[in-house]
Amino acid sequence: EVQLVESGGGLVQPGGSLRLSCVASGFTFSTYDMHWVRQVTGKGLEWVSSVLTSGEPFYADSVEGRFTISREDAKNSLYLQMDSLRAGDTAVYYCARSWSAYSPIDSWGHGALVTVSS
Amino acid sequence: EIVMTQSPATLSVSPGERATLSCRASQSVSSNLAWYQQKPGQAPRLLIYGASTRATGIPGRFSGSGSGTEFTLTISSLQSEDFALYYCQQYDKWPTWTFGQGTKVEIK
């Protein structure tokens, strides 16, 4: 069974930092492109960042320069380092996988809540 | 950025009836369109990809159609477990994936 389990969410002050982790199981992690997608409570879905199997990262304009995505295939893990956090970054962050960059997301984690507030 | 527009925002349907959801792209996305279902407190679940291919384990009452800029998700006979939020997503223009704002299917 495919499982994606996020951790690291929580409350942080504006300007602060947080690191999300996602541990994968039930599939060959190194062969999938991995993504972070966020959802503001009661709102829609927003793509945040992706890292391909090659390690090449991609970012939405809204987080470029502030967030850093990385993967560690030996540990079946995906990370999102979030710096200079803003109130607008408050959301549930989902870890997700796709079999390629030109494929849809076929599995999602349960999500990690990040709250940016003073 | 490709803007995805879903309609209606809310669809009230009686159990056993057909539901038709629409998704429009601001420019062509070919058939690189997916539909997801999301229930309260849960992550989205892939229903349809390639505009019309059901994902693994998805019941036959869910069907997708369309290409280019106009897409439709049809639920042929709504079951109680189908009342949820539905999102479309284009994955044609990498890396800027975009989602529609969602359609809520509620019990009439």
PDB file of C-alpha atoms in Angstrom:
ATOM      1  CA  GLU A   1       0.000   0.000   0.000  1.00  0.00           C
ATOM      2  CA  VAL A   2       1.281   3.436  -0.974  1.00  0.00           C
ATOM      3  CA  GLN A   3       1.711   5.728   2.026  1.00  0.00           C
ATOM      4  CA  LEU A   4       2.920   9.302   2.283  1.00  0.00           C
ATOM      5  CA  VAL A   5       3.208  10.624   5.825  1.00  0.00           C
ATOM      6  CA  GLU A   6       3.955  14.283   6.471  1.00  0.00           C
ATOM      7  CA  SER A   7       5.358  15.764   9.651  1.00  0.00           C
ATOM      8  CA  GLY A   8       6.820  19.020  10.862  1.00  0.00           C
ATOM      9  CA  GLY A   9       3.803  21.285  10.682  1.00  0.00           C
ATOM     10  CA  GLY A  10       2.934  23.709  13.436  1.00  0.00           C
ATOM     11  CA  LEU A  11       2.625  27.315  14.535  1.00  0.00           C
ATOM     12  CA  VAL A  12       5.349  29.751  13.533  1.00  0.00           C
ATOM     13  CA  GLN A  13       5.661  33.526  13.692  1.00  0.00           C
ATOM     14  CA  PRO A  14       5.832  35.630  10.537  1.00  0.00           C
ATOM     15  CA  GLY A  15       9.391  35.683   9.256  1.00  0.00           C
ATOM     16  CA  GLY A  16      10.120  32.339  10.865  1.00  0.00           C
ATOM     17  CA  SER A  17      11.103  28.993   9.407  1.00  0.00           C
ATOM     18  CA  LEU A  18       9.709  25.488   9.373  1.00  0.00           C
ATOM     19  CA  ARG A  19      10.771  22.241   7.763  1.00  0.00           C
ATOM     20  CA  LEU A  20       8.232  19.730   6.527  1.00  0.00           C
ATOM     21  CA  SER A  21       9.131  16.098   5.996  1.00  0.00           C
ATOM     22  CA  CYS A  22       7.339  13.350   4.111  1.00  0.00           C
ATOM     23  CA  VAL A  23       8.224   9.689   4.462  1.00  0.00           C
ATOM     24  CA  ALA A  24       7.097   7.391   1.674  1.00  0.00           C
ATOM     25  CA  SER A  25       6.457   3.665   1.715  1.00  0.00           C
ATOM     26  CA  GLY A  26       4.876   1.000  -0.442  1.00  0.00           C
ATOM     27  CA  PHE A  27       6.568   2.027  -3.698  1.00  0.00           C
ATOM     28  CA  THR A  28       9.984   2.724  -5.214  1.00  0.00           C
ATOM     29  CA  PHE A  29      10.388   6.319  -4.104  1.00  0.00           C
ATOM     30  CA  SER A  30      13.365   7.096  -6.326  1.00  0.00           C
ATOM     31  CA  THR A  31      11.366   6.496  -9.501  1.00  0.00           C
ATOM     32  CA  TYR A  32       8.643   9.061  -8.811  1.00  0.00           C
ATOM     33  CA  ASP A  33       8.558  12.826  -9.099  1.00  0.00           C
ATOM     34  CA  MET A  34       7.470  14.341  -5.797  1.00  0.00           C
ATOM     35  CA  HIS A  35       5.475  17.449  -4.993  1.00  0.00           C
ATOM     36  CA  TRP A  36       4.100  19.736  -2.339  1.00  0.00           C
ATOM     37  CA  VAL A  37       0.588  21.100  -2.807  1.00  0.00           C
ATOM     38  CA  ARG A  38      -1.111  23.347  -0.269  1.00  0.00           C
ATOM     39  CA  GLN A  39      -4.675  24.162   0.613  1.00  0.00           C
ATOM     40  CA  VAL A  40      -5.879  27.110   2.644  1.00  0.00           C
ATOM     41  CA  THR A  41      -8.683  25.970   4.947  1.00  0.00           C
ATOM     42  CA  GLY A  42     -11.938  26.015   3.015  1.00  0.00           C
ATOM     43  CA  LYS A  43     -10.200  27.021  -0.206  1.00  0.00           C
ATOM     44  CA  GLY A  44      -8.798  25.361  -3.293  1.00  0.00           C
ATOM     45  CA  LEU A  45      -5.546  23.601  -4.084  1.00  0.00           C
ATOM     46  CA  GLU A  46      -2.298  25.377  -4.992  1.00  0.00           C
ATOM     47  CA  TRP A  47       0.812  23.727  -6.391  1.00  0.00           C
ATOM     48  CA  VAL A  48       3.844  24.812  -4.334  1.00  0.00           C
ATOM     49  CA  SER A  49       6.928  22.920  -5.415  1.00  0.00           C
ATOM     50  CA  SER A  50       8.208  19.794  -7.131  1.00  0.00           C
ATOM     51  CA  VAL A  51      11.396  17.806  -7.328  1.00  0.00           C
ATOM     52  CA  LEU A  52      12.001  15.409 -10.176  1.00  0.00           C
ATOM     53  CA  THR A  53      13.736  12.055  -9.939  1.00  0.00           C
ATOM     54  CA  SER A  54      16.824  13.873 -11.226  1.00  0.00           C
ATOM     55  CA  GLY A  55      16.757  16.155  -8.195  1.00  0.00           C
ATOM     56  CA  GLU A  56      15.822  19.222 -10.256  1.00  0.00           C
ATOM     57  CA  PRO A  57      13.546  21.499  -8.206  1.00  0.00           C
ATOM     58  CA  PHE A  58      10.700  23.731  -9.322  1.00  0.00           C
ATOM     59  CA  TYR A  59       8.773  26.383  -7.385  1.00  0.00           C
ATOM     60  CA  ALA A  60       5.622  28.429  -7.646  1.00  0.00           C
ATOM     61  CA  ASP A  61       6.308  32.150  -7.990  1.00  0.00           C
ATOM     62  CA  SER A  62       4.661  32.719  -4.601  1.00  0.00           C
ATOM     63  CA  VAL A  63       7.361  30.739  -2.777  1.00  0.00           C
ATOM     64  CA  GLU A  64      10.393  31.112  -5.074  1.00  0.00           C
ATOM     65  CA  GLY A  65      13.395  32.233  -3.068  1.00  0.00           C
ATOM     66  CA  ARG A  66      11.801  31.393   0.285  1.00  0.00           C
ATOM     67  CA  PHE A  67      11.111  27.641   0.076  1.00  0.00           C
ATOM     68  CA  THR A  68      13.563  24.859  -0.746  1.00  0.00           C
ATOM     69  CA  ILE A  69      12.471  21.387  -1.783  1.00  0.00           C
ATOM     70  CA  SER A  70      14.748  18.374  -1.551  1.00  0.00           C
ATOM     71  CA  ARG A  71      14.597  14.604  -1.549  1.00  0.00           C
ATOM     72  CA  GLU A  72      16.676  11.858   0.014  1.00  0.00           C
ATOM     73  CA  ASP A  73      16.021   8.674  -1.904  1.00  0.00           C
ATOM     74  CA  ALA A  74      18.032   6.511   0.501  1.00  0.00           C
ATOM     75  CA  LYS A  75      15.560   7.475   3.221  1.00  0.00           C
ATOM     76  CA  ASN A  76      12.444   7.542   1.007  1.00  0.00           C
ATOM     77  CA  SER A  77      11.970  11.096   2.155  1.00  0.00           C
ATOM     78  CA  LEU A  78      10.843  14.433   0.759  1.00  0.00           C
ATOM     79  CA  TYR A  79      11.445  17.768   2.473  1.00  0.00           C
ATOM     80  CA  LEU A  80      10.266  21.343   2.241  1.00  0.00           C
ATOM     81  CA  GLN A  81      12.334  23.993   3.997  1.00  0.00           C
ATOM     82  CA  MET A  82      10.166  27.068   4.436  1.00  0.00           C
ATOM     83  CA  ASP A  83      11.853  30.357   5.332  1.00  0.00           C
ATOM     84  CA  SER A  84      10.598  33.937   5.637  1.00  0.00           C
ATOM     85  CA  LEU A  85       7.120  32.623   6.267  1.00  0.00           C
ATOM     86  CA  ARG A  86       4.115  34.905   5.805  1.00  0.00           C
ATOM     87  CA  ALA A  87       0.535  34.777   6.992  1.00  0.00           C
ATOM     88  CA  GLY A  88      -0.465  33.870   3.449  1.00  0.00           C
ATOM     89  CA  ASP A  89       1.530  30.640   3.724  1.00  0.00           C
ATOM     90  CA  THR A  90      -0.922  29.331   6.328  1.00  0.00           C
ATOM     91  CA  ALA A  91      -2.372  26.142   4.862  1.00  0.00           C
ATOM     92  CA  VAL A  92      -2.433  22.376   4.926  1.00  0.00           C
ATOM     93  CA  TYR A  93       0.590  21.132   2.995  1.00  0.00           C
ATOM     94  CA  TYR A  94       0.207  17.834   1.146  1.00  0.00           C
ATOM     95  CA  CYS A  95       3.042  15.630   0.024  1.00  0.00           C
ATOM     96  CA  ALA A  96       2.178  13.988  -3.283  1.00  0.00           C
ATOM     97  CA  ARG A  97       3.677  11.852  -6.022  1.00  0.00           C
ATOM     98  CA  SER A  98       3.298  11.507  -9.766  1.00  0.00           C
ATOM     99  CA  TRP A  99       4.928   9.029 -12.105  1.00  0.00           C
ATOM    100  CA  SER A 100       6.268  11.903 -14.203  1.00  0.00           C
ATOM    101  CA  ALA A 101       6.119  15.686 -14.469  1.00  0.00           C
ATOM    102  CA  TYR A 102       3.504  15.327 -17.202  1.00  0.00           C
ATOM    103  CA  SER A 103       1.289  13.054 -15.176  1.00  0.00           C
ATOM    104  CA  PRO A 104      -1.324  13.779 -12.539  1.00  0.00           C
ATOM    105  CA  ILE A 105      -0.893  13.242  -8.831  1.00  0.00           C
ATOM    106  CA  ASP A 106      -1.928   9.676  -8.085  1.00  0.00           C
ATOM    107  CA  SER A 107      -1.254   9.572  -4.345  1.00  0.00           C
ATOM    108  CA  TRP A 108      -1.450  12.177  -1.605  1.00  0.00           C
ATOM    109  CA  GLY A 109      -0.390  12.301   2.032  1.00  0.00           C
ATOM    110  CA  HIS A 110      -2.828  13.230   4.780  1.00  0.00           C
ATOM    111  CA  GLY A 111      -1.417  16.737   5.036  1.00  0.00           C
ATOM    112  CA  ALA A 112       0.452  18.870   7.590  1.00  0.00           C
ATOM    113  CA  LEU A 113      -1.019  22.103   8.928  1.00  0.00           C
ATOM    114  CA  VAL A 114       1.250  25.135   8.897  1.00  0.00           C
ATOM    115  CA  THR A 115      -0.007  28.217  10.720  1.00  0.00           C
ATOM    116  CA  VAL A 116       1.884  31.480  10.407  1.00  0.00           C
ATOM    117  CA  SER A 117       0.710  33.896  13.066  1.00  0.00           C
ATOM    118  CA  SER A 118       2.029  36.147  15.793  1.00  0.00           C
TER     119      SER A 118
ATOM    120  CA  GLU B   1      -0.563  30.721 -15.967  1.00  0.00           C
ATOM    121  CA  ILE B   2      -3.453  28.615 -17.181  1.00  0.00           C
ATOM    122  CA  VAL B   3      -6.625  29.478 -15.278  1.00  0.00           C
ATOM    123  CA  MET B   4      -9.026  26.611 -14.618  1.00  0.00           C
ATOM    124  CA  THR B   5     -12.657  27.602 -14.068  1.00  0.00           C
ATOM    125  CA  GLN B   6     -15.160  25.130 -12.668  1.00  0.00           C
ATOM    126  CA  SER B   7     -18.921  25.401 -12.753  1.00  0.00           C
ATOM    127  CA  PRO B   8     -21.175  25.403 -10.963  1.00  0.00           C
ATOM    128  CA  ALA B   9     -19.674  26.231  -7.580  1.00  0.00           C
ATOM    129  CA  THR B  10     -22.319  24.101  -5.896  1.00  0.00           C
ATOM    130  CA  LEU B  11     -24.452  21.366  -7.431  1.00  0.00           C
ATOM    131  CA  SER B  12     -27.502  20.069  -5.548  1.00  0.00           C
ATOM    132  CA  VAL B  13     -28.443  16.566  -6.657  1.00  0.00           C
ATOM    133  CA  SER B  14     -30.674  13.818  -5.304  1.00  0.00           C
ATOM    134  CA  PRO B  15     -29.209  10.356  -4.709  1.00  0.00           C
ATOM    135  CA  GLY B  16     -29.530   8.221  -7.825  1.00  0.00           C
ATOM    136  CA  GLU B  17     -29.553  11.215 -10.152  1.00  0.00           C
ATOM    137  CA  ARG B  18     -26.870  12.237 -12.632  1.00  0.00           C
ATOM    138  CA  ALA B  19     -24.386  14.975 -11.865  1.00  0.00           C
ATOM    139  CA  THR B  20     -22.515  16.896 -14.522  1.00  0.00           C
ATOM    140  CA  LEU B  21     -19.558  19.072 -13.551  1.00  0.00           C
ATOM    141  CA  SER B  22     -17.713  21.399 -15.917  1.00  0.00           C
ATOM    142  CA  CYS B  23     -14.146  22.616 -16.097  1.00  0.00           C
ATOM    143  CA  ARG B  24     -12.812  25.172 -18.561  1.00  0.00           C
ATOM    144  CA  ALA B  25      -9.170  26.010 -19.235  1.00  0.00           C
ATOM    145  CA  SER B  26      -8.061  29.495 -20.287  1.00  0.00           C
ATOM    146  CA  GLN B  27      -5.945  27.900 -23.021  1.00  0.00           C
ATOM    147  CA  SER B  28      -5.661  24.436 -24.469  1.00  0.00           C
ATOM    148  CA  VAL B  29      -4.339  21.719 -22.158  1.00  0.00           C
ATOM    149  CA  SER B  30      -4.854  18.958 -24.712  1.00  0.00           C
ATOM    150  CA  SER B  31      -6.085  15.945 -22.714  1.00  0.00           C
ATOM    151  CA  ASN B  32      -3.784  16.594 -19.767  1.00  0.00           C
ATOM    152  CA  LEU B  33      -6.648  17.076 -17.359  1.00  0.00           C
ATOM    153  CA  ALA B  34      -7.358  15.272 -14.087  1.00  0.00           C
ATOM    154  CA  TRP B  35     -10.314  15.197 -11.716  1.00  0.00           C
ATOM    155  CA  TYR B  36     -10.000  14.716  -7.968  1.00  0.00           C
ATOM    156  CA  GLN B  37     -12.542  14.080  -5.240  1.00  0.00           C
ATOM    157  CA  GLN B  38     -12.036  15.491  -1.758  1.00  0.00           C
ATOM    158  CA  LYS B  39     -14.095  14.734   1.345  1.00  0.00           C
ATOM    159  CA  PRO B  40     -13.946  16.819   4.543  1.00  0.00           C
ATOM    160  CA  GLY B  41     -10.742  16.277   6.475  1.00  0.00           C
ATOM    161  CA  GLN B  42      -9.271  14.068   3.764  1.00  0.00           C
ATOM    162  CA  ALA B  43      -6.705  14.453   1.038  1.00  0.00           C
ATOM    163  CA  PRO B  44      -7.854  14.600  -2.575  1.00  0.00           C
ATOM    164  CA  ARG B  45      -8.222  11.314  -4.460  1.00  0.00           C
ATOM    165  CA  LEU B  46      -7.494  10.898  -8.161  1.00  0.00           C
ATOM    166  CA  LEU B  47     -10.619   9.953 -10.105  1.00  0.00           C
ATOM    167  CA  ILE B  48      -9.871  10.637 -13.758  1.00  0.00           C
ATOM    168  CA  TYR B  49      -6.705  11.417 -15.722  1.00  0.00           C
ATOM    169  CA  GLY B  50      -6.037  11.993 -19.369  1.00  0.00           C
ATOM    170  CA  ALA B  51      -9.464  13.671 -19.357  1.00  0.00           C
ATOM    171  CA  SER B  52     -11.290  10.345 -19.613  1.00  0.00           C
ATOM    172  CA  THR B  53      -9.325   7.473 -18.034  1.00  0.00           C
ATOM    173  CA  ARG B  54     -10.552   6.241 -14.672  1.00  0.00           C
ATOM    174  CA  ALA B  55      -7.886   5.789 -12.026  1.00  0.00           C
ATOM    175  CA  THR B  56      -7.407   2.421 -10.377  1.00  0.00           C
ATOM    176  CA  GLY B  57     -10.356   1.399  -8.240  1.00  0.00           C
ATOM    177  CA  ILE B  58     -12.681   4.186  -9.375  1.00  0.00           C
ATOM    178  CA  PRO B  59     -16.261   2.977 -10.007  1.00  0.00           C
ATOM    179  CA  GLY B  60     -17.661   2.980 -13.512  1.00  0.00           C
ATOM    180  CA  ARG B  61     -20.303   5.591 -12.621  1.00  0.00           C
ATOM    181  CA  PHE B  62     -17.557   8.224 -12.875  1.00  0.00           C
ATOM    182  CA  SER B  63     -16.695   9.292 -16.400  1.00  0.00           C
ATOM    183  CA  GLY B  64     -14.748  12.147 -17.923  1.00  0.00           C
ATOM    184  CA  SER B  65     -14.815  13.738 -21.332  1.00  0.00           C
ATOM    185  CA  GLY B  66     -13.462  16.664 -23.292  1.00  0.00           C
ATOM    186  CA  SER B  67     -10.205  17.980 -24.673  1.00  0.00           C
ATOM    187  CA  GLY B  68      -8.564  21.306 -25.346  1.00  0.00           C
ATOM    188  CA  THR B  69     -10.349  23.776 -23.120  1.00  0.00           C
ATOM    189  CA  GLU B  70     -13.690  22.181 -22.210  1.00  0.00           C
ATOM    190  CA  PHE B  71     -14.038  19.201 -19.886  1.00  0.00           C
ATOM    191  CA  THR B  72     -16.833  17.386 -18.098  1.00  0.00           C
ATOM    192  CA  LEU B  73     -17.015  14.998 -15.179  1.00  0.00           C
ATOM    193  CA  THR B  74     -20.203  12.952 -15.042  1.00  0.00           C
ATOM    194  CA  ILE B  75     -21.400  10.874 -12.133  1.00  0.00           C
ATOM    195  CA  SER B  76     -24.124   8.721 -13.641  1.00  0.00           C
ATOM    196  CA  SER B  77     -26.049   7.772 -10.484  1.00  0.00           C
ATOM    197  CA  LEU B  78     -25.005   9.547  -7.332  1.00  0.00           C
ATOM    198  CA  GLN B  79     -24.341   7.424  -4.294  1.00  0.00           C
ATOM    199  CA  SER B  80     -24.193   8.759  -0.741  1.00  0.00           C
ATOM    200  CA  GLU B  81     -20.401   8.518  -0.727  1.00  0.00           C
ATOM    201  CA  ASP B  82     -20.139  10.746  -3.816  1.00  0.00           C
ATOM    202  CA  PHE B  83     -21.250  13.914  -2.068  1.00  0.00           C
ATOM    203  CA  ALA B  84     -17.965  15.772  -1.842  1.00  0.00           C
ATOM    204  CA  LEU B  85     -15.802  18.456  -3.430  1.00  0.00           C
ATOM    205  CA  TYR B  86     -14.453  17.906  -6.931  1.00  0.00           C
ATOM    206  CA  TYR B  87     -11.440  19.639  -8.442  1.00  0.00           C
ATOM    207  CA  CYS B  88     -10.043  19.646 -11.943  1.00  0.00           C
ATOM    208  CA  GLN B  89      -6.321  20.113 -12.587  1.00  0.00           C
ATOM    209  CA  GLN B  90      -4.282  20.733 -15.703  1.00  0.00           C
ATOM    210  CA  TYR B  91      -0.874  19.103 -15.868  1.00  0.00           C
ATOM    211  CA  ASP B  92      -0.145  20.122 -19.429  1.00  0.00           C
ATOM    212  CA  LYS B  93       1.916  23.212 -18.680  1.00  0.00           C
ATOM    213  CA  TRP B  94       4.775  22.007 -16.506  1.00  0.00           C
ATOM    214  CA  PRO B  95       5.876  23.162 -13.969  1.00  0.00           C
ATOM    215  CA  THR B  96       2.940  25.465 -13.321  1.00  0.00           C
ATOM    216  CA  TRP B  97       0.177  23.010 -12.532  1.00  0.00           C
ATOM    217  CA  THR B  98      -3.108  24.738 -11.765  1.00  0.00           C
ATOM    218  CA  PHE B  99      -6.349  23.603 -10.185  1.00  0.00           C
ATOM    219  CA  GLY B 100      -9.922  24.756 -10.525  1.00  0.00           C
ATOM    220  CA  GLN B 101     -11.620  26.320  -7.531  1.00  0.00           C
ATOM    221  CA  GLY B 102     -13.799  23.265  -6.988  1.00  0.00           C
ATOM    222  CA  THR B 103     -17.421  22.176  -7.297  1.00  0.00           C
ATOM    223  CA  LYS B 104     -19.276  21.036  -4.214  1.00  0.00           C
ATOM    224  CA  VAL B 105     -21.779  18.268  -4.879  1.00  0.00           C
ATOM    225  CA  GLU B 106     -24.390  18.343  -2.132  1.00  0.00           C
ATOM    226  CA  ILE B 107     -27.512  16.404  -1.341  1.00  0.00           C
ATOM    227  CA  LYS B 108     -30.679  17.994  -2.668  1.00  0.00           C
TER     228      LYS B 108
END
